[in-house]
Coordinates of C-alpha atoms in Angstrom, one line a residue:
M7 CA -10.9 -17.1 8.2
K8 CA -7.6 -16.6 10.0
I9 CA -4.4 -15.3 8.5
R10 CA -0.8 -15.9 9.8
I11 CA 1.0 -12.7 8.8
G12 CA 4.7 -11.7 9.2
Y13 CA 8.3 -10.5 8.4
E14 CA 11.6 -10.7 8.7
L15 CA 14.0 -7.8 7.7
I16 CA 18.2 -7.7 8.4
Y17 CA 19.8 -4.9 8.3
D18 CA 23.7 -4.1 8.2
C19 CA 24.9 -0.7 9.4
P20 CA 28.3 0.4 9.9
Q21 CA 27.2 2.7 12.7
P22 CA 24.6 3.1 15.3
T23 CA 21.4 4.5 13.0
P24 CA 18.1 5.6 13.8
M25 CA 15.2 4.0 12.3
I26 CA 11.5 4.7 11.6
L27 CA 9.7 1.8 11.1
T28 CA 6.2 1.6 9.7
L29 CA 5.3 -2.3 10.2
S30 CA 2.4 -2.6 12.2
V31 CA -1.4 -3.7 11.6
H32 CA -3.6 -0.6 11.1
F33 CA -5.7 0.4 14.0
T34 CA -8.8 -0.1 12.0
R35 CA -7.9 -3.8 11.9
A36 CA -7.4 -3.7 15.9
S37 CA -10.5 -5.8 16.6
D38 CA -9.6 -8.5 14.3
I39 CA -5.9 -9.1 15.7
I40 CA -6.0 -12.5 17.3
I41 CA -1.9 -12.7 17.9
P42 CA -0.4 -9.3 17.8
D43 CA 2.1 -8.1 15.5
Y44 CA 4.8 -6.8 18.0
L45 CA 7.9 -5.6 16.5
F46 CA 10.9 -7.8 18.1
T47 CA 14.5 -7.1 17.5
D48 CA 17.8 -9.3 17.7
P49 CA 19.8 -7.8 19.3
P50 CA 17.2 -6.2 21.3
V51 CA 17.3 -2.7 21.4
P52 CA 14.6 0.3 23.1
I53 CA 11.6 0.8 21.1
T54 CA 9.3 3.7 21.2
A55 CA 5.9 4.2 19.0
Y56 CA 3.7 6.9 18.0
R57 CA 0.8 7.7 15.6
D58 CA 1.7 9.7 12.3
N59 CA -0.1 12.6 10.8
Y60 CA -2.3 9.9 8.5
G61 CA -2.9 7.7 11.9
N62 CA -0.2 5.0 11.1
W63 CA 1.2 3.5 14.1
C64 CA 5.1 4.0 13.9
S65 CA 7.9 2.4 15.6
R66 CA 11.5 4.3 16.5
I67 CA 14.7 2.5 17.1
V68 CA 18.5 3.0 17.2
A69 CA 19.6 -0.3 15.5
P70 CA 23.8 -0.8 16.9
K71 CA 26.6 -0.9 14.5
G72 CA 26.3 -4.4 12.8
Q73 CA 23.5 -7.0 11.9
I74 CA 20.1 -6.4 13.4
K75 CA 17.1 -8.4 12.9
L76 CA 13.3 -6.9 12.6
F77 CA 10.6 -9.8 12.9
T78 CA 7.2 -10.4 14.2
D79 CA 4.9 -13.4 13.6
A80 CA 1.0 -12.6 13.9
L81 CA -2.5 -14.0 13.5
I82 CA -5.4 -12.0 12.2
R83 CA -9.2 -12.9 11.9
D84 CA -10.7 -12.0 8.4
N85 CA -14.0 -12.1 6.9
G86 CA -12.7 -14.0 3.8
K87 CA -14.6 -11.3 1.9
P88 CA -13.4 -10.3 -1.6
D89 CA -12.5 -6.7 -1.7
K90 CA -16.0 -4.5 -2.0
V91 CA -17.3 -3.7 -5.5
V92 CA -19.8 -0.9 -5.4
Q93 CA -20.4 0.3 -9.2
Q94 CA -23.4 2.5 -8.3
A95 CA -20.9 4.6 -6.3
K96 CA -20.8 8.3 -7.6
Q97 CA -18.0 11.1 -7.7
T98 CA -18.3 13.6 -5.1
P99 CA -18.2 17.4 -6.5
V100 CA -15.1 18.9 -5.0
E101 CA -17.0 21.8 -3.2
N102 CA -18.7 18.9 -1.5
L103 CA -15.8 16.7 -0.2
P104 CA -15.0 16.8 3.1
D105 CA -12.0 18.7 4.5
D106 CA -9.9 15.9 5.0
A107 CA -10.2 14.4 1.9
L108 CA -8.9 17.8 -0.1
L109 CA -5.2 16.3 0.7
Y110 CA -5.4 13.5 -1.6
L111 CA -6.9 15.7 -4.7
L112 CA -3.2 17.5 -4.7
G113 CA 0.0 16.6 -6.2
S114 CA 2.7 14.6 -4.0
R115 CA 6.0 13.5 -4.0
Y116 CA 5.5 10.3 -6.4
C117 CA 2.3 11.7 -7.8
E118 CA 2.7 14.5 -10.3
T119 CA -0.5 15.9 -11.0
D120 CA 0.8 18.8 -13.0
L121 CA 2.7 16.6 -15.3
L122 CA 0.0 14.2 -16.2
S123 CA -3.4 16.3 -15.8
E124 CA -3.8 16.9 -19.7
I125 CA -3.0 13.3 -20.3
A126 CA -5.7 12.2 -17.6
W127 CA -8.5 14.2 -19.4
Q128 CA -7.8 13.4 -22.6
L129 CA -7.7 9.5 -21.7
F130 CA -10.5 9.8 -18.9
G131 CA -12.7 12.8 -19.7
K132 CA -15.4 10.9 -21.6
A133 CA -15.7 8.2 -19.2
S134 CA -18.6 7.9 -16.6
D135 CA -18.4 9.3 -13.4
G136 CA -18.0 7.7 -10.3
W137 CA -16.8 3.9 -9.8
A138 CA -16.9 3.4 -13.7
K139 CA -14.1 6.4 -13.8
V140 CA -12.1 4.8 -11.5
E141 CA -12.4 1.2 -12.7
A142 CA -11.3 2.8 -16.1
I143 CA -8.2 4.2 -15.0
C144 CA -7.4 0.9 -13.3
N145 CA -7.7 -0.9 -16.5
F146 CA -6.0 1.3 -18.5
V147 CA -3.1 1.0 -15.9
N148 CA -3.0 -2.6 -15.4
R149 CA -2.6 -2.9 -19.7
H150 CA -0.1 0.1 -19.9
I151 CA 2.4 -0.9 -17.3
A152 CA 4.2 -4.2 -17.5
F153 CA 5.1 -5.7 -14.0
G154 CA 8.5 -6.7 -12.9
Y155 CA 10.8 -6.8 -9.9
Q156 CA 13.7 -5.8 -12.1
Y157 CA 11.9 -2.4 -12.9
A158 CA 11.7 -1.7 -9.1
R159 CA 13.7 1.3 -7.9
P160 CA 13.1 3.9 -5.1
T161 CA 12.8 6.9 -6.9
K162 CA 10.1 6.2 -9.5
T163 CA 7.5 8.5 -10.0
A164 CA 3.9 8.3 -11.6
W165 CA 5.2 10.1 -14.7
E166 CA 8.1 8.2 -15.2
A167 CA 6.2 4.8 -14.6
F168 CA 3.7 6.1 -17.5
Q169 CA 6.6 6.8 -19.9
E170 CA 8.5 3.5 -19.3
R171 CA 5.4 1.4 -18.9
T172 CA 7.2 -1.0 -16.6
G173 CA 7.1 -1.2 -12.6
V174 CA 6.1 -2.9 -9.5
C175 CA 2.5 -2.6 -7.6
R176 CA 3.7 0.7 -6.2
D177 CA 4.1 2.1 -9.3
Y178 CA 0.5 0.8 -10.7
A179 CA -0.8 2.5 -7.5
H180 CA 1.0 5.6 -7.9
L181 CA -0.1 6.1 -11.7
A182 CA -3.6 5.1 -10.9
I183 CA -4.0 7.7 -7.7
T184 CA -2.2 10.5 -10.1
F185 CA -5.1 9.9 -12.8
C186 CA -8.0 9.8 -10.0
R187 CA -6.5 13.2 -8.4
C188 CA -6.3 14.8 -11.9
M189 CA -10.1 13.6 -12.5
N190 CA -11.3 15.6 -9.4
I191 CA -11.4 12.0 -7.4
P192 CA -9.5 12.0 -3.8
A193 CA -7.0 8.9 -4.0
R194 CA -4.5 7.7 -1.3
Y195 CA -1.8 4.9 -1.2
C196 CA -2.1 1.7 1.0
T197 CA 0.3 -0.8 1.8
G198 CA -0.1 -4.0 3.7
Y199 CA -0.3 -7.9 3.4
L200 CA -1.6 -9.4 0.4
G201 CA -1.3 -13.3 0.2
D202 CA -2.6 -15.6 -2.8
I203 CA -6.0 -16.6 -1.2
G204 CA -8.4 -17.7 -3.7
I205 CA -5.9 -17.5 -6.3
P206 CA -2.8 -19.6 -7.8
P207 CA 0.5 -19.0 -5.6
P208 CA 2.9 -16.7 -7.3
N209 CA 6.0 -17.5 -8.8
S210 CA 8.3 -14.9 -7.0
P211 CA 8.7 -14.3 -3.3
M212 CA 6.2 -12.9 -0.9
D213 CA 6.4 -8.7 -0.7
F214 CA 4.4 -6.2 1.1
A215 CA 1.7 -5.0 -1.6
G216 CA 0.9 -1.4 -2.7
W217 CA -2.7 -0.5 -3.5
F218 CA -4.9 2.8 -3.5
E219 CA -8.2 3.8 -2.0
A220 CA -10.4 6.4 -3.6
Y221 CA -13.4 8.2 -2.4
L222 CA -16.8 8.1 -3.9
D223 CA -20.3 8.7 -2.6
G224 CA -18.8 9.3 1.1
N225 CA -16.7 6.2 1.4
W226 CA -13.2 4.9 0.8
Y227 CA -13.0 2.6 -1.5
T228 CA -10.2 -0.1 -2.3
F229 CA -8.5 -0.6 -5.9
D230 CA -5.6 -2.5 -7.2
P231 CA -4.5 -1.7 -10.6
R232 CA -1.8 -4.2 -10.4
N233 CA -3.9 -7.3 -9.9
N234 CA -7.3 -5.7 -11.2
T235 CA -9.7 -7.9 -9.8
P236 CA -11.0 -7.7 -6.0
R237 CA -8.8 -10.1 -3.7
I238 CA -9.3 -11.9 -0.2
G239 CA -7.4 -11.3 2.7
R240 CA -5.9 -7.8 2.3
V241 CA -4.5 -6.5 5.7
L242 CA -3.9 -3.0 5.6
I243 CA -0.7 -1.8 7.3
A244 CA -0.5 2.0 6.5
R245 CA -2.0 4.7 4.2
G246 CA -0.6 8.3 3.3
R247 CA -0.6 10.7 0.2
D248 CA 2.0 8.1 -1.6
A249 CA 4.8 5.6 -1.0
A250 CA 6.9 8.3 0.7
D251 CA 4.5 8.6 3.7
V252 CA 4.1 4.8 4.0
A253 CA 7.6 3.7 3.7
I254 CA 8.4 0.4 6.0
S255 CA 11.8 1.7 6.6
S256 CA 13.1 5.3 7.0
T257 CA 16.9 5.2 8.0
F258 CA 19.4 8.1 9.0
G259 CA 22.4 6.6 8.2
P260 CA 24.2 4.2 6.0
N261 CA 23.0 0.8 6.1
T262 CA 22.4 -2.6 3.5
L263 CA 19.3 -4.6 3.6
V264 CA 20.7 -7.9 3.8
S265 CA 17.5 -10.1 3.9
F266 CA 13.9 -9.3 3.4
K267 CA 11.5 -11.8 4.2
V268 CA 7.2 -11.6 4.2
S269 CA 5.0 -13.8 4.4
T270 CA 0.9 -14.0 4.8
D271 CA -0.8 -17.4 4.7
E272 CA -4.4 -18.5 5.5
V273 CA -4.4 -21.0 8.5
N274 CA -6.4 -24.2 7.9
E275 CA -8.4 -25.0 10.9
M276 CA -9.4 -28.6 11.7
R277 CA -13.1 -28.8 12.3
S278 CA -14.7 -31.7 14.4
T279 CA -18.2 -33.6 13.5

């Protein structure tokens, strides 16, 4: 399967504005890329790149005064399989976790483990360990939060999403991540492309998606409490503790996001007989 992915973001800046952009496909998918997702800008500006502390590929620019368009149009190969389900995956005791997984047990900007720990143990303390516990957490979050773009705000935390019972995909992920960490299961936030391959088209415009990965039995597995079903064609961009680590843009000056478009579509290939 081949998937065409891309974005077009237009910012209006009243003055030259430095930006950090996390928009590139994750290095773990490098071998799948057919047409690279190079970052283009209009007007053209110098671009430098670096790896952040989580291994994500980030770009640095200084947007000029006025409008700037950021865009890409890429093609990636995908195995066409849904997210892996491993019901027998067990929970790893904290004392046996690898050092690099321990960070994902701790509270972070949007995941307040201190506020939700007691609630988590009340809700999930009796659930079977391992995959079943993460599944129970996802089922609860999926039922607990009502989805709606009108409920989105950049400052909403897991605690607030739990209290308000509304949100978007990142809020579902933040709440599930927090519950997992409270139950001693490392969990990390993911952002990327997720189209409607294999399901009816959504009624809303395409957006970047947020989900999470939980560490079980020596592996990181994908979970998506917003959709709460295995999906096809997920293309990872970045991972981190929460959305603060994987923001598509971090801007250092006043600006307005004028336009935001994301696309991800399966490419239908003609076959000769």
